Amino acid sequence: MNLCLLCDKPEPTGSMLCVGCTKDTEVRVQALPSLNRGLAPFLRPAGGVGTGRSGKGGPAPLPVNEEILDLRGPGGIVGVAERWLDDVRRDRGHTVATPGGGVDARLQAAVDGLLASMPWIAVSWPNAGYFAKDIRDLVDSLRTIIAPTPAVSRGQRIGHCPATDPSGVLCGSVLWLAPGEKAVRCEWCGTAYPPYVWAQLKTWIDEDTKARNAA
């Protein structure tokens, strides 16, 4: 029995990609033009301001985020899509066309060509796994720029852990009350402080803070 070349799950039909990975890859390919457009607002670095003066005496132009410029340029997203389409056409014995027009038009043409070939890619192309993984990685990378995952809150900062080891050495690691947790637990030494000791915990923390300040 074959395995899907992307997820390594059994593929009983003998195809190169399973049904789920085929559909996911189609969705990712379809998303490339909108992701490319979604990068436009990020061409200017956050908080960018003109610096110095231009040759004509006016303010120098705003800096450009070169990473975004490269992704939206001829060698970026469109280049990836066109290279894969060229490989597909060669392996199918089709003529490799010379792309024409602007970047947006070229990207849409490459996307249309890849989508039209997806049935063959999924069933017959030995490079289907490499293609699907490259598209997945590209889309994931673009989405982290356009809509980054918000940082997970560590919760409420309580103070420094007052626990001591058998030799009397103070832990001193920062204590956090994680969202949804009922007890404060030190990430360093593992000591737990349930709610019924919080009053005493505050006293210990205050005493240790005074001792450090007096040192």
Tab-separated table of C-alpha atoms in Angstrom:
chain	number	residue	atom	x	y	z
A	1	MET	CA	0.000	0.000	0.000
A	2	ASN	CA	1.289	3.456	-0.934
A	3	LEU	CA	1.715	6.260	1.572
A	4	CYS	CA	0.668	9.849	0.924
A	5	LEU	CA	3.830	11.742	0.017
A	6	LEU	CA	2.855	14.661	2.251
A	7	CYS	CA	1.302	13.249	5.429
A	8	ASP	CA	2.685	9.658	5.206
A	9	LYS	CA	-0.735	8.156	5.840
A	10	PRO	CA	-1.776	5.028	3.880
A	11	GLU	CA	-3.174	5.835	0.443
A	12	PRO	CA	-5.116	2.745	-0.695
A	13	THR	CA	-5.812	4.049	-4.198
A	14	GLY	CA	-2.117	4.296	-5.043
A	15	SER	CA	-2.245	8.069	-5.542
A	16	MET	CA	0.701	10.247	-4.624
A	17	LEU	CA	-1.392	12.473	-2.327
A	18	CYS	CA	-4.351	11.438	-0.187
A	19	VAL	CA	-7.712	13.125	-0.666
A	20	GLY	CA	-7.218	15.423	2.333
A	21	CYS	CA	-3.740	16.596	1.319
A	22	THR	CA	-4.909	17.090	-2.260
A	23	LYS	CA	-7.746	19.352	-1.143
A	24	ASP	CA	-5.513	21.238	1.289
A	25	THR	CA	-2.920	21.816	-1.423
A	26	GLU	CA	-5.569	23.101	-3.834
A	27	VAL	CA	-6.810	25.552	-1.188
A	28	ARG	CA	-3.254	26.775	-0.540
A	29	VAL	CA	-2.531	27.265	-4.233
A	30	GLN	CA	-5.815	29.163	-4.642
A	31	ALA	CA	-4.820	31.429	-1.737
A	32	LEU	CA	-1.522	32.602	-3.269
A	33	PRO	CA	-2.911	35.637	-5.180
A	34	SER	CA	-4.821	36.945	-2.154
A	35	LEU	CA	-1.812	36.387	0.112
A	36	ASN	CA	0.353	38.257	-2.374
A	37	ARG	CA	-2.064	41.191	-2.258
A	38	GLY	CA	-2.195	40.929	1.519
A	39	LEU	CA	1.531	41.673	1.722
A	40	ALA	CA	1.138	45.124	0.148
A	41	PRO	CA	0.459	46.992	3.432
A	42	PHE	CA	3.694	45.548	4.856
A	43	LEU	CA	5.958	47.044	2.200
A	44	ARG	CA	6.675	49.948	4.540
A	45	PRO	CA	8.380	48.904	7.789
A	46	ALA	CA	6.276	49.478	10.882
A	47	GLY	CA	6.834	52.991	12.193
A	48	GLY	CA	8.976	53.855	9.176
A	49	VAL	CA	9.652	57.541	8.652
A	50	GLY	CA	11.538	59.420	5.987
A	51	THR	CA	15.148	60.091	6.927
A	52	GLY	CA	17.524	62.683	5.571
A	53	ARG	CA	16.822	64.592	2.373
A	54	SER	CA	16.432	63.501	-1.216
A	55	GLY	CA	18.594	64.774	-4.060
A	56	LYS	CA	15.928	67.388	-4.839
A	57	GLY	CA	15.972	68.775	-1.327
A	58	GLY	CA	12.736	67.190	-0.110
A	59	PRO	CA	12.336	64.466	2.494
A	60	ALA	CA	13.912	61.153	1.586
A	61	PRO	CA	11.371	58.433	0.662
A	62	LEU	CA	10.146	55.996	3.267
A	63	PRO	CA	12.251	52.847	3.551
A	64	VAL	CA	10.938	49.684	1.918
A	65	ASN	CA	10.779	46.291	3.615
A	66	GLU	CA	13.047	44.361	1.267
A	67	GLU	CA	11.778	40.952	2.398
A	68	ILE	CA	8.219	41.875	1.422
A	69	LEU	CA	9.428	43.501	-1.789
A	70	ASP	CA	11.227	40.285	-2.756
A	71	LEU	CA	8.186	38.140	-1.966
A	72	ARG	CA	5.976	40.322	-4.164
A	73	GLY	CA	8.574	40.605	-6.924
A	74	PRO	CA	9.237	38.376	-9.949
A	75	GLY	CA	11.402	35.961	-7.973
A	76	GLY	CA	9.100	35.671	-4.970
A	77	ILE	CA	5.683	34.038	-4.725
A	78	VAL	CA	5.100	34.152	-8.460
A	79	GLY	CA	8.545	32.642	-9.069
A	80	VAL	CA	7.754	29.667	-6.844
A	81	ALA	CA	4.425	29.047	-8.568
A	82	GLU	CA	5.896	29.401	-12.059
A	83	ARG	CA	8.814	27.060	-11.352
A	84	TRP	CA	6.482	24.335	-10.122
A	85	LEU	CA	4.201	24.819	-13.115
A	86	ASP	CA	7.203	24.547	-15.454
A	87	ASP	CA	8.203	21.261	-13.775
A	88	VAL	CA	4.687	19.905	-14.133
A	89	ARG	CA	4.518	20.830	-17.804
A	90	ARG	CA	7.913	19.276	-18.564
A	91	ASP	CA	7.038	16.013	-16.835
A	92	ARG	CA	3.711	15.871	-18.668
A	93	GLY	CA	5.423	16.538	-21.973
A	94	HIS	CA	3.736	19.905	-22.442
A	95	THR	CA	5.286	23.076	-23.779
A	96	VAL	CA	6.772	25.341	-21.135
A	97	ALA	CA	5.351	28.790	-21.821
A	98	THR	CA	7.200	32.061	-21.293
A	99	PRO	CA	5.260	34.103	-18.718
A	100	GLY	CA	4.111	37.554	-19.731
A	101	GLY	CA	2.412	40.533	-18.141
A	102	GLY	CA	2.716	41.957	-14.648
A	103	VAL	CA	3.429	39.992	-11.502
A	104	ASP	CA	-0.245	39.753	-10.491
A	105	ALA	CA	-1.296	38.432	-13.893
A	106	ARG	CA	1.605	35.982	-13.998
A	107	LEU	CA	0.796	34.666	-10.537
A	108	GLN	CA	-2.862	34.138	-11.406
A	109	ALA	CA	-1.874	32.327	-14.618
A	110	ALA	CA	0.521	30.055	-12.714
A	111	VAL	CA	-2.118	29.335	-10.077
A	112	ASP	CA	-4.685	28.493	-12.766
A	113	GLY	CA	-2.196	26.160	-14.454
A	114	LEU	CA	-1.339	24.352	-11.224
A	115	LEU	CA	-4.985	23.936	-10.258
A	116	ALA	CA	-5.802	22.538	-13.680
A	117	SER	CA	-3.020	19.968	-13.210
A	118	MET	CA	-3.890	19.009	-9.624
A	119	PRO	CA	-5.717	15.780	-10.581
A	120	TRP	CA	-2.597	14.563	-12.398
A	121	ILE	CA	-0.253	15.837	-9.672
A	122	ALA	CA	-2.185	14.076	-6.920
A	123	VAL	CA	-2.524	10.772	-8.757
A	124	SER	CA	0.617	10.398	-10.849
A	125	TRP	CA	3.412	12.891	-10.165
A	126	PRO	CA	6.352	11.475	-8.143
A	127	ASN	CA	7.264	15.027	-7.065
A	128	ALA	CA	3.788	15.698	-5.647
A	129	GLY	CA	5.045	15.504	-2.056
A	130	TYR	CA	7.845	18.026	-2.619
A	131	PHE	CA	5.420	20.344	-4.395
A	132	ALA	CA	2.725	20.111	-1.723
A	133	LYS	CA	5.220	20.668	1.101
A	134	ASP	CA	6.817	23.664	-0.624
A	135	ILE	CA	3.420	25.294	-1.171
A	136	ARG	CA	2.380	24.544	2.419
A	137	ASP	CA	5.591	26.063	3.819
A	138	LEU	CA	5.235	29.130	1.595
A	139	VAL	CA	1.622	29.748	2.607
A	140	ASP	CA	2.393	29.221	6.303
A	141	SER	CA	5.265	31.707	6.055
A	142	LEU	CA	3.100	34.310	4.335
A	143	ARG	CA	0.325	33.937	6.890
A	144	THR	CA	2.751	34.518	9.766
A	145	ILE	CA	3.553	37.897	8.188
A	146	ILE	CA	-0.013	38.933	7.396
A	147	ALA	CA	-1.746	37.523	10.479
A	148	PRO	CA	0.827	36.467	13.084
A	149	THR	CA	-0.374	34.292	15.932
A	150	PRO	CA	-0.781	36.453	19.040
A	151	ALA	CA	1.600	35.742	21.863
A	152	VAL	CA	0.148	33.550	24.569
A	153	SER	CA	-0.237	35.415	27.839
A	154	ARG	CA	1.752	33.989	30.740
A	155	GLY	CA	-0.854	35.334	33.116
A	156	GLN	CA	-0.486	37.469	36.222
A	157	ARG	CA	2.984	38.095	37.631
A	158	ILE	CA	2.982	37.242	41.344
A	159	GLY	CA	6.565	37.839	42.437
A	160	HIS	CA	9.680	35.759	43.118
A	161	CYS	CA	9.405	32.188	44.368
A	162	PRO	CA	10.295	32.072	48.106
A	163	ALA	CA	10.981	28.329	48.174
A	164	THR	CA	14.394	27.128	49.350
A	165	ASP	CA	16.259	23.928	48.589
A	166	PRO	CA	17.593	21.608	51.350
A	167	SER	CA	20.769	23.680	51.578
A	168	GLY	CA	18.754	26.851	52.171
A	169	VAL	CA	19.326	28.430	48.741
A	170	LEU	CA	16.397	30.634	47.672
A	171	CYS	CA	14.745	29.727	44.345
A	172	GLY	CA	13.881	33.313	43.378
A	173	SER	CA	12.336	32.435	39.992
A	174	VAL	CA	9.453	34.645	38.839
A	175	LEU	CA	6.034	33.219	39.713
A	176	TRP	CA	3.087	33.507	37.309
A	177	LEU	CA	-0.565	32.632	37.779
A	178	ALA	CA	-1.350	31.138	34.376
A	179	PRO	CA	-4.748	31.843	32.781
A	180	GLY	CA	-7.336	29.343	34.021
A	181	GLU	CA	-5.073	27.886	36.718
A	182	LYS	CA	-6.183	27.661	40.360
A	183	ALA	CA	-2.710	27.454	41.878
A	184	VAL	CA	0.546	29.317	41.380
A	185	ARG	CA	3.311	26.917	40.343
A	186	CYS	CA	6.997	27.748	40.036
A	187	GLU	CA	8.256	26.787	36.571
A	188	TRP	CA	11.800	26.407	37.925
A	189	CYS	CA	11.591	24.425	41.176
A	190	GLY	CA	8.062	23.044	40.778
A	191	THR	CA	6.723	24.317	44.118
A	192	ALA	CA	2.939	24.827	44.042
A	193	TYR	CA	1.106	27.513	45.996
A	194	PRO	CA	-2.666	26.820	46.179
A	195	PRO	CA	-5.067	29.659	47.052
A	196	TYR	CA	-5.172	28.914	50.774
A	197	VAL	CA	-1.467	29.836	51.152
A	198	TRP	CA	-1.544	32.983	49.014
A	199	ALA	CA	-1.679	35.308	52.025
A	200	GLN	CA	1.417	33.628	53.453
A	201	LEU	CA	3.009	33.607	49.987
A	202	LYS	CA	2.638	37.386	49.784
A	203	THR	CA	4.264	37.738	53.205
A	204	TRP	CA	7.207	35.564	52.156
A	205	ILE	CA	7.624	37.480	48.875
A	206	ASP	CA	7.520	40.828	50.699
A	207	GLU	CA	10.113	39.647	53.227
A	208	ASP	CA	12.447	38.410	50.484
A	209	THR	CA	12.032	41.662	48.554
A	210	LYS	CA	12.964	43.716	51.625
A	211	ALA	CA	15.988	41.509	52.243
A	212	ARG	CA	17.209	41.946	48.650
A	213	ASN	CA	16.736	45.718	48.786
A	214	ALA	CA	18.620	45.930	52.059
A	215	ALA	CA	21.537	43.866	50.776
